[in-house]
Amino acid sequence: MQFDTVIHGGTIVTSTESFKGDIGINGGTISAIAEQLSGGERRIDASGKLVVPGGIEAHCHIAQESSSGVMTADDYYSGSVSAAFGGNSTFVPFAAQHRGQAIGDVITTYDSRAAPNSVIDYSYHLIISDPSPAVLDELPGVFARGITSFKVFMTYDLMNIGDAGMLDILTIAKAHGALTMVHAENNEMVKWMNRRFSEAGLTAPRYHALSRPELAEEEAVNRAISLAKLVDAPLFIVHVSTRGGAEIVRREKLAGTKLFAETCPQYLALTRADLDRPGMEGAKYICSPPLRDHETQDALWQHIRSGTFESVSSDHAPYRADASGKFLHGADAPYPKIANGMPGIAMRLPYLFSEGVRKGRITLGDFVKLSSSNAARVFGLDRKGAIAPGYDADVAIWDPEETRKATIEAQHDKMDYTPFDGMEITGWPQLLMNRGRIVVERGELKARPGEGRFIARKAVDTSAMPGHRAVEFDIAAGYGQEVAP
Ligand code: DUC
Ligand code: ZN
Ligand code: ZN
Ligand code: ZN
């Protein structure tokens, strides 16, 4: 057999096994895996290295305006470059609807931002902030285009769609095999805390974390799951940051609820004490949900290890620490006026490898699942997330021994800080390939803007999930009626 490319001599790591082998690639697709493959117009030496599926970043904000109008620092070029340097061959940023916008216009806008610029493959999750009847009518057309997941918010006055809005979205998503993602924090609790802090003149960055207590997440996680169960729709809880939230997710999964969840490196690496840094330094660590404490970090690692989370996502939300981002409303703006989020798309996998695999907290197979293969399955990327014949040649070659410090430069993004600054990280991607194209090789970008492609995603398949039952929503009977499958 002839190959365009052969990656030889590496240790191939999948979600279930590791073995020495060669990968033969033709036309951007993996066409053979064997102990030894000869030939190949291009041969890539991976000896002494790990060969893993390219990362899939399922939670990041790229060229997105926040509801208060702050644009992320990264566009689809810099964001995809940063993702690629961090070992990702696909990302799924959000296409965000702001109230009053037609969904068709939102998608057209994001297409124009992504298509000419992305160096890696991409799709979008659609954020819905305004589930009006006209918007709901547009959703079937969105699924038909292969955008098979949404994000909704239970917090922020300009985004929160309310419980009834969530039921509408969950119901229509279910009918089309789409997945609803939710930002779960109790809006009223947060607003009440904000009012109390504001009345007391407590507006420094540290009060941001205190204004969003763990109970606000736990209550909303519980409520979101209840709403999803009422209509028997699958649900994905994003950025779980609390032990209580993770415990609810675990309990519900074990009981058979169709539920997925993720956490993020910042909740493992940082704590709310980072918001106490001098001056306005703490603003760099403002994100929602907020950073917690060391006990929470340990608990989240336990949940990662035991399978509570499908993925560890970056929640890359890059707002620079200057007047274009965090300080749009002044250099000493009160915390409610500071954009929420931090960068991390380049550090997600190195951090997970270094702190997870190297420190014995997770296995290599877990690393593959958490970084790539689970996201592929959950979000309907059916040709991605595995190293096997017939899959896209999306491959990262890792040097498991390379040790470097996290720096702003290592992010290769447009940010002016990294929250991981100075951390020593062992295990970095050396080469990143997307559909057979080399995107990054030994610290150099090889791809051109626009080479990444939009990937139409499949519907979520929950049929294999535990506890699957067919439910018909019968208004006359007043409740979900179980029907024979
Ligand atoms: N939610 C996110 O997912 N990212 C940044 C801020 C937010 O509220
Ligand atoms: Zn968001
Ligand atoms: Zn969120
Ligand atoms: Zn986010």
PDB file of N, CA and C in Angstrom, residues 190-275:
ATOM      1  N   VAL A 190     -26.682  35.163  43.048  1.00  0.00           N
ATOM      2  CA  VAL A 190     -25.522  35.979  42.671  1.00  0.00           C
ATOM      3  C   VAL A 190     -25.896  37.463  42.706  1.00  0.00           C
ATOM      4  N   LYS A 191     -27.076  37.781  42.201  1.00  0.00           N
ATOM      5  CA  LYS A 191     -27.481  39.194  42.192  1.00  0.00           C
ATOM      6  C   LYS A 191     -27.659  39.737  43.609  1.00  0.00           C
ATOM      7  N   TRP A 192     -28.199  38.897  44.455  1.00  0.00           N
ATOM      8  CA  TRP A 192     -28.393  39.312  45.847  1.00  0.00           C
ATOM      9  C   TRP A 192     -27.034  39.557  46.515  1.00  0.00           C
ATOM     10  N   MET A 193     -26.080  38.659  46.275  1.00  0.00           N
ATOM     11  CA  MET A 193     -24.730  38.844  46.832  1.00  0.00           C
ATOM     12  C   MET A 193     -24.102  40.120  46.258  1.00  0.00           C
ATOM     13  N   ASN A 194     -24.276  40.332  44.961  1.00  0.00           N
ATOM     14  CA  ASN A 194     -23.714  41.541  44.331  1.00  0.00           C
ATOM     15  C   ASN A 194     -24.259  42.800  45.006  1.00  0.00           C
ATOM     16  N   ARG A 195     -25.554  42.789  45.260  1.00  0.00           N
ATOM     17  CA  ARG A 195     -26.168  43.963  45.873  1.00  0.00           C
ATOM     18  C   ARG A 195     -25.590  44.195  47.265  1.00  0.00           C
ATOM     19  N   ARG A 196     -25.452  43.125  48.043  1.00  0.00           N
ATOM     20  CA  ARG A 196     -24.907  43.264  49.399  1.00  0.00           C
ATOM     21  C   ARG A 196     -23.480  43.807  49.354  1.00  0.00           C
ATOM     22  N   PHE A 197     -22.658  43.263  48.465  1.00  0.00           N
ATOM     23  CA  PHE A 197     -21.260  43.737  48.375  1.00  0.00           C
ATOM     24  C   PHE A 197     -21.216  45.185  47.913  1.00  0.00           C
ATOM     25  N   SER A 198     -22.052  45.488  46.943  1.00  0.00           N
ATOM     26  CA  SER A 198     -22.044  46.838  46.411  1.00  0.00           C
ATOM     27  C   SER A 198     -22.450  47.850  47.502  1.00  0.00           C
ATOM     28  N   GLU A 199     -23.488  47.518  48.273  1.00  0.00           N
ATOM     29  CA  GLU A 199     -23.927  48.402  49.363  1.00  0.00           C
ATOM     30  C   GLU A 199     -22.828  48.599  50.398  1.00  0.00           C
ATOM     31  N   ALA A 200     -22.004  47.578  50.576  1.00  0.00           N
ATOM     32  CA  ALA A 200     -20.928  47.675  51.570  1.00  0.00           C
ATOM     33  C   ALA A 200     -19.643  48.242  50.957  1.00  0.00           C
ATOM     34  N   GLY A 201     -19.705  48.599  49.661  1.00  0.00           N
ATOM     35  CA  GLY A 201     -18.529  49.166  48.999  1.00  0.00           C
ATOM     36  C   GLY A 201     -17.425  48.149  48.742  1.00  0.00           C
ATOM     37  N   LEU A 202     -17.775  46.883  48.702  1.00  0.00           N
ATOM     38  CA  LEU A 202     -16.764  45.824  48.505  1.00  0.00           C
ATOM     39  C   LEU A 202     -16.748  45.425  47.032  1.00  0.00           C
ATOM     40  N   THR A 203     -15.859  46.031  46.270  1.00  0.00           N
ATOM     41  CA  THR A 203     -15.903  45.819  44.816  1.00  0.00           C
ATOM     42  C   THR A 203     -14.581  45.321  44.246  1.00  0.00           C
ATOM     43  N   ALA A 204     -13.614  44.991  45.092  1.00  0.00           N
ATOM     44  CA  ALA A 204     -12.325  44.473  44.605  1.00  0.00           C
ATOM     45  C   ALA A 204     -12.533  43.102  43.953  1.00  0.00           C
ATOM     46  N   PRO A 205     -11.595  42.684  43.095  1.00  0.00           N
ATOM     47  CA  PRO A 205     -11.743  41.398  42.402  1.00  0.00           C
ATOM     48  C   PRO A 205     -12.103  40.225  43.318  1.00  0.00           C
ATOM     49  N   ARG A 206     -11.536  40.188  44.548  1.00  0.00           N
ATOM     50  CA  ARG A 206     -11.801  39.019  45.397  1.00  0.00           C
ATOM     51  C   ARG A 206     -13.292  38.802  45.664  1.00  0.00           C
ATOM     52  N   TYR A 207     -14.062  39.905  45.649  1.00  0.00           N
ATOM     53  CA  TYR A 207     -15.491  39.753  45.941  1.00  0.00           C
ATOM     54  C   TYR A 207     -16.255  39.118  44.783  1.00  0.00           C
ATOM     55  N   HIS A 208     -15.646  39.107  43.622  1.00  0.00           N
ATOM     56  CA  HIS A 208     -16.285  38.381  42.521  1.00  0.00           C
ATOM     57  C   HIS A 208     -16.457  36.914  42.900  1.00  0.00           C
ATOM     58  N   ALA A 209     -15.389  36.317  43.408  1.00  0.00           N
ATOM     59  CA  ALA A 209     -15.473  34.886  43.764  1.00  0.00           C
ATOM     60  C   ALA A 209     -16.481  34.680  44.893  1.00  0.00           C
ATOM     61  N   LEU A 210     -16.477  35.595  45.853  1.00  0.00           N
ATOM     62  CA  LEU A 210     -17.389  35.427  46.993  1.00  0.00           C
ATOM     63  C   LEU A 210     -18.846  35.654  46.595  1.00  0.00           C
ATOM     64  N   SER A 211     -19.048  36.423  45.529  1.00  0.00           N
ATOM     65  CA  SER A 211     -20.422  36.701  45.094  1.00  0.00           C
ATOM     66  C   SER A 211     -21.060  35.516  44.376  1.00  0.00           C
ATOM     67  N   ARG A 212     -20.265  34.519  44.050  1.00  0.00           N
ATOM     68  CA  ARG A 212     -20.802  33.355  43.323  1.00  0.00           C
ATOM     69  C   ARG A 212     -20.511  32.098  44.136  1.00  0.00           C
ATOM     70  N   PRO A 213     -21.235  31.917  45.238  1.00  0.00           N
ATOM     71  CA  PRO A 213     -20.925  30.833  46.161  1.00  0.00           C
ATOM     72  C   PRO A 213     -21.147  29.451  45.551  1.00  0.00           C
ATOM     73  N   GLU A 214     -20.546  28.469  46.184  1.00  0.00           N
ATOM     74  CA  GLU A 214     -20.676  27.094  45.704  1.00  0.00           C
ATOM     75  C   GLU A 214     -22.148  26.683  45.647  1.00  0.00           C
ATOM     76  N   LEU A 215     -22.909  27.145  46.628  1.00  0.00           N
ATOM     77  CA  LEU A 215     -24.331  26.775  46.639  1.00  0.00           C
ATOM     78  C   LEU A 215     -25.050  27.261  45.388  1.00  0.00           C
ATOM     79  N   ALA A 216     -24.596  28.386  44.818  1.00  0.00           N
ATOM     80  CA  ALA A 216     -25.251  28.897  43.612  1.00  0.00           C
ATOM     81  C   ALA A 216     -25.063  27.898  42.462  1.00  0.00           C
ATOM     82  N   GLU A 217     -23.874  27.294  42.402  1.00  0.00           N
ATOM     83  CA  GLU A 217     -23.672  26.273  41.364  1.00  0.00           C
ATOM     84  C   GLU A 217     -24.456  25.003  41.686  1.00  0.00           C
ATOM     85  N   GLU A 218     -24.363  24.582  42.924  1.00  0.00           N
ATOM     86  CA  GLU A 218     -24.997  23.304  43.278  1.00  0.00           C
ATOM     87  C   GLU A 218     -26.512  23.358  43.056  1.00  0.00           C
ATOM     88  N   GLU A 219     -27.111  24.447  43.468  1.00  0.00           N
ATOM     89  CA  GLU A 219     -28.565  24.579  43.284  1.00  0.00           C
ATOM     90  C   GLU A 219     -28.915  24.528  41.803  1.00  0.00           C
ATOM     91  N   ALA A 220     -28.140  25.241  40.997  1.00  0.00           N
ATOM     92  CA  ALA A 220     -28.469  25.312  39.569  1.00  0.00           C
ATOM     93  C   ALA A 220     -28.183  23.992  38.851  1.00  0.00           C
ATOM     94  N   VAL A 221     -27.125  23.306  39.254  1.00  0.00           N
ATOM     95  CA  VAL A 221     -26.847  21.992  38.653  1.00  0.00           C
ATOM     96  C   VAL A 221     -28.038  21.071  38.907  1.00  0.00           C
ATOM     97  N   ASN A 222     -28.477  21.095  40.149  1.00  0.00           N
ATOM     98  CA  ASN A 222     -29.604  20.249  40.522  1.00  0.00           C
ATOM     99  C   ASN A 222     -30.861  20.602  39.726  1.00  0.00           C
ATOM    100  N   ARG A 223     -31.095  21.903  39.605  1.00  0.00           N
ATOM    101  CA  ARG A 223     -32.311  22.360  38.895  1.00  0.00           C
ATOM    102  C   ARG A 223     -32.214  22.027  37.409  1.00  0.00           C
ATOM    103  N   ALA A 224     -31.047  22.251  36.825  1.00  0.00           N
ATOM    104  CA  ALA A 224     -30.880  21.959  35.392  1.00  0.00           C
ATOM    105  C   ALA A 224     -31.157  20.483  35.118  1.00  0.00           C
ATOM    106  N   ILE A 225     -30.652  19.631  36.000  1.00  0.00           N
ATOM    107  CA  ILE A 225     -30.865  18.191  35.813  1.00  0.00           C
ATOM    108  C   ILE A 225     -32.354  17.856  35.953  1.00  0.00           C
ATOM    109  N   SER A 226     -33.008  18.500  36.914  1.00  0.00           N
ATOM    110  CA  SER A 226     -34.449  18.242  37.084  1.00  0.00           C
ATOM    111  C   SER A 226     -35.223  18.643  35.835  1.00  0.00           C
ATOM    112  N   LEU A 227     -34.858  19.787  35.262  1.00  0.00           N
ATOM    113  CA  LEU A 227     -35.542  20.242  34.052  1.00  0.00           C
ATOM    114  C   LEU A 227     -35.320  19.242  32.917  1.00  0.00           C
ATOM    115  N   ALA A 228     -34.074  18.784  32.779  1.00  0.00           N
ATOM    116  CA  ALA A 228     -33.772  17.833  31.698  1.00  0.00           C
ATOM    117  C   ALA A 228     -34.516  16.518  31.907  1.00  0.00           C
ATOM    118  N   LYS A 229     -34.612  16.110  33.164  1.00  0.00           N
ATOM    119  CA  LYS A 229     -35.301  14.845  33.434  1.00  0.00           C
ATOM    120  C   LYS A 229     -36.802  14.958  33.164  1.00  0.00           C
ATOM    121  N   LEU A 230     -37.354  16.130  33.420  1.00  0.00           N
ATOM    122  CA  LEU A 230     -38.798  16.301  33.173  1.00  0.00           C
ATOM    123  C   LEU A 230     -39.136  15.966  31.725  1.00  0.00           C
ATOM    124  N   VAL A 231     -38.262  16.343  30.819  1.00  0.00           N
ATOM    125  CA  VAL A 231     -38.554  16.103  29.398  1.00  0.00           C
ATOM    126  C   VAL A 231     -37.646  15.007  28.819  1.00  0.00           C
ATOM    127  N   ASP A 232     -36.914  14.322  29.712  1.00  0.00           N
ATOM    128  CA  ASP A 232     -36.055  13.204  29.303  1.00  0.00           C
ATOM    129  C   ASP A 232     -35.076  13.597  28.187  1.00  0.00           C
ATOM    130  N   ALA A 233     -34.472  14.772  28.343  1.00  0.00           N
ATOM    131  CA  ALA A 233     -33.517  15.238  27.331  1.00  0.00           C
ATOM    132  C   ALA A 233     -32.100  15.113  27.885  1.00  0.00           C
ATOM    133  N   PRO A 234     -31.129  14.819  27.027  1.00  0.00           N
ATOM    134  CA  PRO A 234     -29.744  14.769  27.508  1.00  0.00           C
ATOM    135  C   PRO A 234     -29.235  16.177  27.830  1.00  0.00           C
ATOM    136  N   LEU A 235     -28.296  16.244  28.753  1.00  0.00           N
ATOM    137  CA  LEU A 235     -27.797  17.529  29.237  1.00  0.00           C
ATOM    138  C   LEU A 235     -26.297  17.441  29.452  1.00  0.00           C
ATOM    139  N   PHE A 236     -25.614  18.529  29.158  1.00  0.00           N
ATOM    140  CA  PHE A 236     -24.160  18.616  29.390  1.00  0.00           C
ATOM    141  C   PHE A 236     -23.918  19.810  30.304  1.00  0.00           C
ATOM    142  N   ILE A 237     -23.346  19.559  31.472  1.00  0.00           N
ATOM    143  CA  ILE A 237     -23.080  20.662  32.403  1.00  0.00           C
ATOM    144  C   ILE A 237     -21.646  21.128  32.211  1.00  0.00           C
ATOM    145  N   VAL A 238     -21.510  22.380  31.800  1.00  0.00           N
ATOM    146  CA  VAL A 238     -20.167  22.909  31.514  1.00  0.00           C
ATOM    147  C   VAL A 238     -19.503  23.397  32.797  1.00  0.00           C
ATOM    148  N   HIS A 239     -18.230  23.541  32.718  1.00  0.00           N
ATOM    149  CA  HIS A 239     -17.359  24.091  33.778  1.00  0.00           C
ATOM    150  C   HIS A 239     -17.846  23.860  35.203  1.00  0.00           C
ATOM    151  N   VAL A 240     -17.973  22.588  35.584  1.00  0.00           N
ATOM    152  CA  VAL A 240     -18.325  22.276  36.977  1.00  0.00           C
ATOM    153  C   VAL A 240     -17.118  22.631  37.854  1.00  0.00           C
ATOM    154  N   SER A 241     -17.365  23.439  38.878  1.00  0.00           N
ATOM    155  CA  SER A 241     -16.253  23.973  39.674  1.00  0.00           C
ATOM    156  C   SER A 241     -16.327  23.578  41.143  1.00  0.00           C
ATOM    157  N   THR A 242     -17.361  22.853  41.522  1.00  0.00           N
ATOM    158  CA  THR A 242     -17.542  22.547  42.953  1.00  0.00           C
ATOM    159  C   THR A 242     -17.616  21.046  43.204  1.00  0.00           C
ATOM    160  N   ARG A 243     -17.248  20.700  44.432  1.00  0.00           N
ATOM    161  CA  ARG A 243     -17.380  19.306  44.847  1.00  0.00           C
ATOM    162  C   ARG A 243     -18.864  18.906  44.844  1.00  0.00           C
ATOM    163  N   GLY A 244     -19.710  19.798  45.358  1.00  0.00           N
ATOM    164  CA  GLY A 244     -21.137  19.474  45.433  1.00  0.00           C
ATOM    165  C   GLY A 244     -21.727  19.261  44.046  1.00  0.00           C
ATOM    166  N   GLY A 245     -21.341  20.128  43.094  1.00  0.00           N
ATOM    167  CA  GLY A 245     -21.841  19.982  41.724  1.00  0.00           C
ATOM    168  C   GLY A 245     -21.402  18.656  41.133  1.00  0.00           C
ATOM    169  N   ALA A 246     -20.133  18.312  41.339  1.00  0.00           N
ATOM    170  CA  ALA A 246     -19.611  17.050  40.796  1.00  0.00           C
ATOM    171  C   ALA A 246     -20.310  15.862  41.433  1.00  0.00           C
ATOM    172  N   GLU A 247     -20.598  15.977  42.732  1.00  0.00           N
ATOM    173  CA  GLU A 247     -21.258  14.856  43.403  1.00  0.00           C
ATOM    174  C   GLU A 247     -22.680  14.641  42.880  1.00  0.00           C
ATOM    175  N   ILE A 248     -23.366  15.731  42.595  1.00  0.00           N
ATOM    176  CA  ILE A 248     -24.720  15.589  42.033  1.00  0.00           C
ATOM    177  C   ILE A 248     -24.627  14.916  40.654  1.00  0.00           C
ATOM    178  N   VAL A 249     -23.682  15.375  39.844  1.00  0.00           N
ATOM    179  CA  VAL A 249     -23.523  14.788  38.503  1.00  0.00           C
ATOM    180  C   VAL A 249     -23.259  13.291  38.619  1.00  0.00           C
ATOM    181  N   ARG A 250     -22.376  12.945  39.531  1.00  0.00           N
ATOM    182  CA  ARG A 250     -22.019  11.532  39.666  1.00  0.00           C
ATOM    183  C   ARG A 250     -23.235  10.695  40.083  1.00  0.00           C
ATOM    184  N   ARG A 251     -23.936  11.195  41.087  1.00  0.00           N
ATOM    185  CA  ARG A 251     -25.089  10.454  41.593  1.00  0.00           C
ATOM    186  C   ARG A 251     -26.125  10.261  40.475  1.00  0.00           C
ATOM    187  N   GLU A 252     -26.388  11.308  39.728  1.00  0.00           N
ATOM    188  CA  GLU A 252     -27.401  11.237  38.668  1.00  0.00           C
ATOM    189  C   GLU A 252     -26.967  10.293  37.550  1.00  0.00           C
ATOM    190  N   LYS A 253     -25.678  10.335  37.220  1.00  0.00           N
ATOM    191  CA  LYS A 253     -25.206   9.430  36.163  1.00  0.00           C
ATOM    192  C   LYS A 253     -25.378   7.986  36.589  1.00  0.00           C
ATOM    193  N   LEU A 254     -25.021   7.729  37.838  1.00  0.00           N
ATOM    194  CA  LEU A 254     -25.146   6.352  38.324  1.00  0.00           C
ATOM    195  C   LEU A 254     -26.601   5.907  38.339  1.00  0.00           C
ATOM    196  N   ALA A 255     -27.503   6.868  38.504  1.00  0.00           N
ATOM    197  CA  ALA A 255     -28.924   6.527  38.502  1.00  0.00           C
ATOM    198  C   ALA A 255     -29.495   6.442  37.087  1.00  0.00           C
ATOM    199  N   GLY A 256     -28.653   6.711  36.090  1.00  0.00           N
ATOM    200  CA  GLY A 256     -29.105   6.515  34.715  1.00  0.00           C
ATOM    201  C   GLY A 256     -29.550   7.772  33.991  1.00  0.00           C
ATOM    202  N   THR A 257     -29.341   8.932  34.587  1.00  0.00           N
ATOM    203  CA  THR A 257     -29.709  10.176  33.903  1.00  0.00           C
ATOM    204  C   THR A 257     -28.776  10.400  32.719  1.00  0.00           C
ATOM    205  N   LYS A 258     -29.324  10.896  31.628  1.00  0.00           N
ATOM    206  CA  LYS A 258     -28.511  11.141  30.418  1.00  0.00           C
ATOM    207  C   LYS A 258     -27.744  12.448  30.586  1.00  0.00           C
ATOM    208  N   LEU A 259     -26.605  12.342  31.190  1.00  0.00           N
ATOM    209  CA  LEU A 259     -25.917  13.525  31.648  1.00  0.00           C
ATOM    210  C   LEU A 259     -24.438  13.445  31.297  1.00  0.00           C
ATOM    211  N   PHE A 260     -23.896  14.566  30.858  1.00  0.00           N
ATOM    212  CA  PHE A 260     -22.454  14.689  30.618  1.00  0.00           C
ATOM    213  C   PHE A 260     -21.963  15.912  31.384  1.00  0.00           C
ATOM    214  N   ALA A 261     -20.655  15.952  31.653  1.00  0.00           N
ATOM    215  CA  ALA A 261     -20.127  17.121  32.362  1.00  0.00           C
ATOM    216  C   ALA A 261     -18.637  17.270  32.099  1.00  0.00           C
ATOM    217  N   GLU A 262     -18.170  18.485  32.351  1.00  0.00           N
ATOM    218  CA  GLU A 262     -16.736  18.774  32.222  1.00  0.00           C
ATOM    219  C   GLU A 262     -16.299  19.623  33.414  1.00  0.00           C
ATOM    220  N   THR A 263     -14.998  19.624  33.658  1.00  0.00           N
ATOM    221  CA  THR A 263     -14.408  20.645  34.501  1.00  0.00           C
ATOM    222  C   THR A 263     -13.250  21.253  33.715  1.00  0.00           C
ATOM    223  N   CYS A 264     -12.520  22.196  34.325  1.00  0.00           N
ATOM    224  CA  CYS A 264     -11.495  22.936  33.587  1.00  0.00           C
ATOM    225  C   CYS A 264     -10.217  23.035  34.409  1.00  0.00           C
ATOM    226  N   PRO A 265      -9.067  23.176  33.741  1.00  0.00           N
ATOM    227  CA  PRO A 265      -7.787  23.217  34.464  1.00  0.00           C
ATOM    228  C   PRO A 265      -7.709  24.316  35.518  1.00  0.00           C
ATOM    229  N   GLN A 266      -8.338  25.454  35.268  1.00  0.00           N
ATOM    230  CA  GLN A 266      -8.199  26.541  36.252  1.00  0.00           C
ATOM    231  C   GLN A 266      -8.760  26.150  37.614  1.00  0.00           C
ATOM    232  N   TYR A 267      -9.778  25.280  37.631  1.00  0.00           N
ATOM    233  CA  TYR A 267     -10.336  24.867  38.923  1.00  0.00           C
ATOM    234  C   TYR A 267      -9.441  23.846  39.620  1.00  0.00           C
ATOM    235  N   LEU A 268      -8.490  23.291  38.868  1.00  0.00           N
ATOM    236  CA  LEU A 268      -7.540  22.327  39.424  1.00  0.00           C
ATOM    237  C   LEU A 268      -6.241  23.004  39.835  1.00  0.00           C
ATOM    238  N   ALA A 269      -5.922  24.099  39.150  1.00  0.00           N
ATOM    239  CA  ALA A 269      -4.589  24.705  39.305  1.00  0.00           C
ATOM    240  C   ALA A 269      -4.584  25.932  40.202  1.00  0.00           C
ATOM    241  N   LEU A 270      -5.706  26.601  40.325  1.00  0.00           N
ATOM    242  CA  LEU A 270      -5.741  27.915  40.976  1.00  0.00           C
ATOM    243  C   LEU A 270      -6.804  27.907  42.071  1.00  0.00           C
ATOM    244  N   THR A 271      -6.734  28.899  42.943  1.00  0.00           N
ATOM    245  CA  THR A 271      -7.775  29.025  43.976  1.00  0.00           C
ATOM    246  C   THR A 271      -8.227  30.480  44.071  1.00  0.00           C
ATOM    247  N   ARG A 272      -9.263  30.678  44.868  1.00  0.00           N
ATOM    248  CA  ARG A 272      -9.774  32.046  45.000  1.00  0.00           C
ATOM    249  C   ARG A 272      -8.739  32.962  45.639  1.00  0.00           C
ATOM    250  N   ALA A 273      -7.721  32.389  46.292  1.00  0.00           N
ATOM    251  CA  ALA A 273      -6.658  33.236  46.855  1.00  0.00           C
ATOM    252  C   ALA A 273      -5.925  33.990  45.734  1.00  0.00           C
ATOM    253  N   ASP A 274      -5.972  33.460  44.508  1.00  0.00           N
ATOM    254  CA  ASP A 274      -5.325  34.172  43.388  1.00  0.00           C
ATOM    255  C   ASP A 274      -6.001  35.516  43.108  1.00  0.00           C
ATOM    256  N   LEU A 275      -7.245  35.648  43.517  1.00  0.00           N
ATOM    257  CA  LEU A 275      -7.929  36.936  43.309  1.00  0.00           C
ATOM    258  C   LEU A 275      -7.459  38.003  44.299  1.00  0.00           C
TER     259      LEU A 275
END
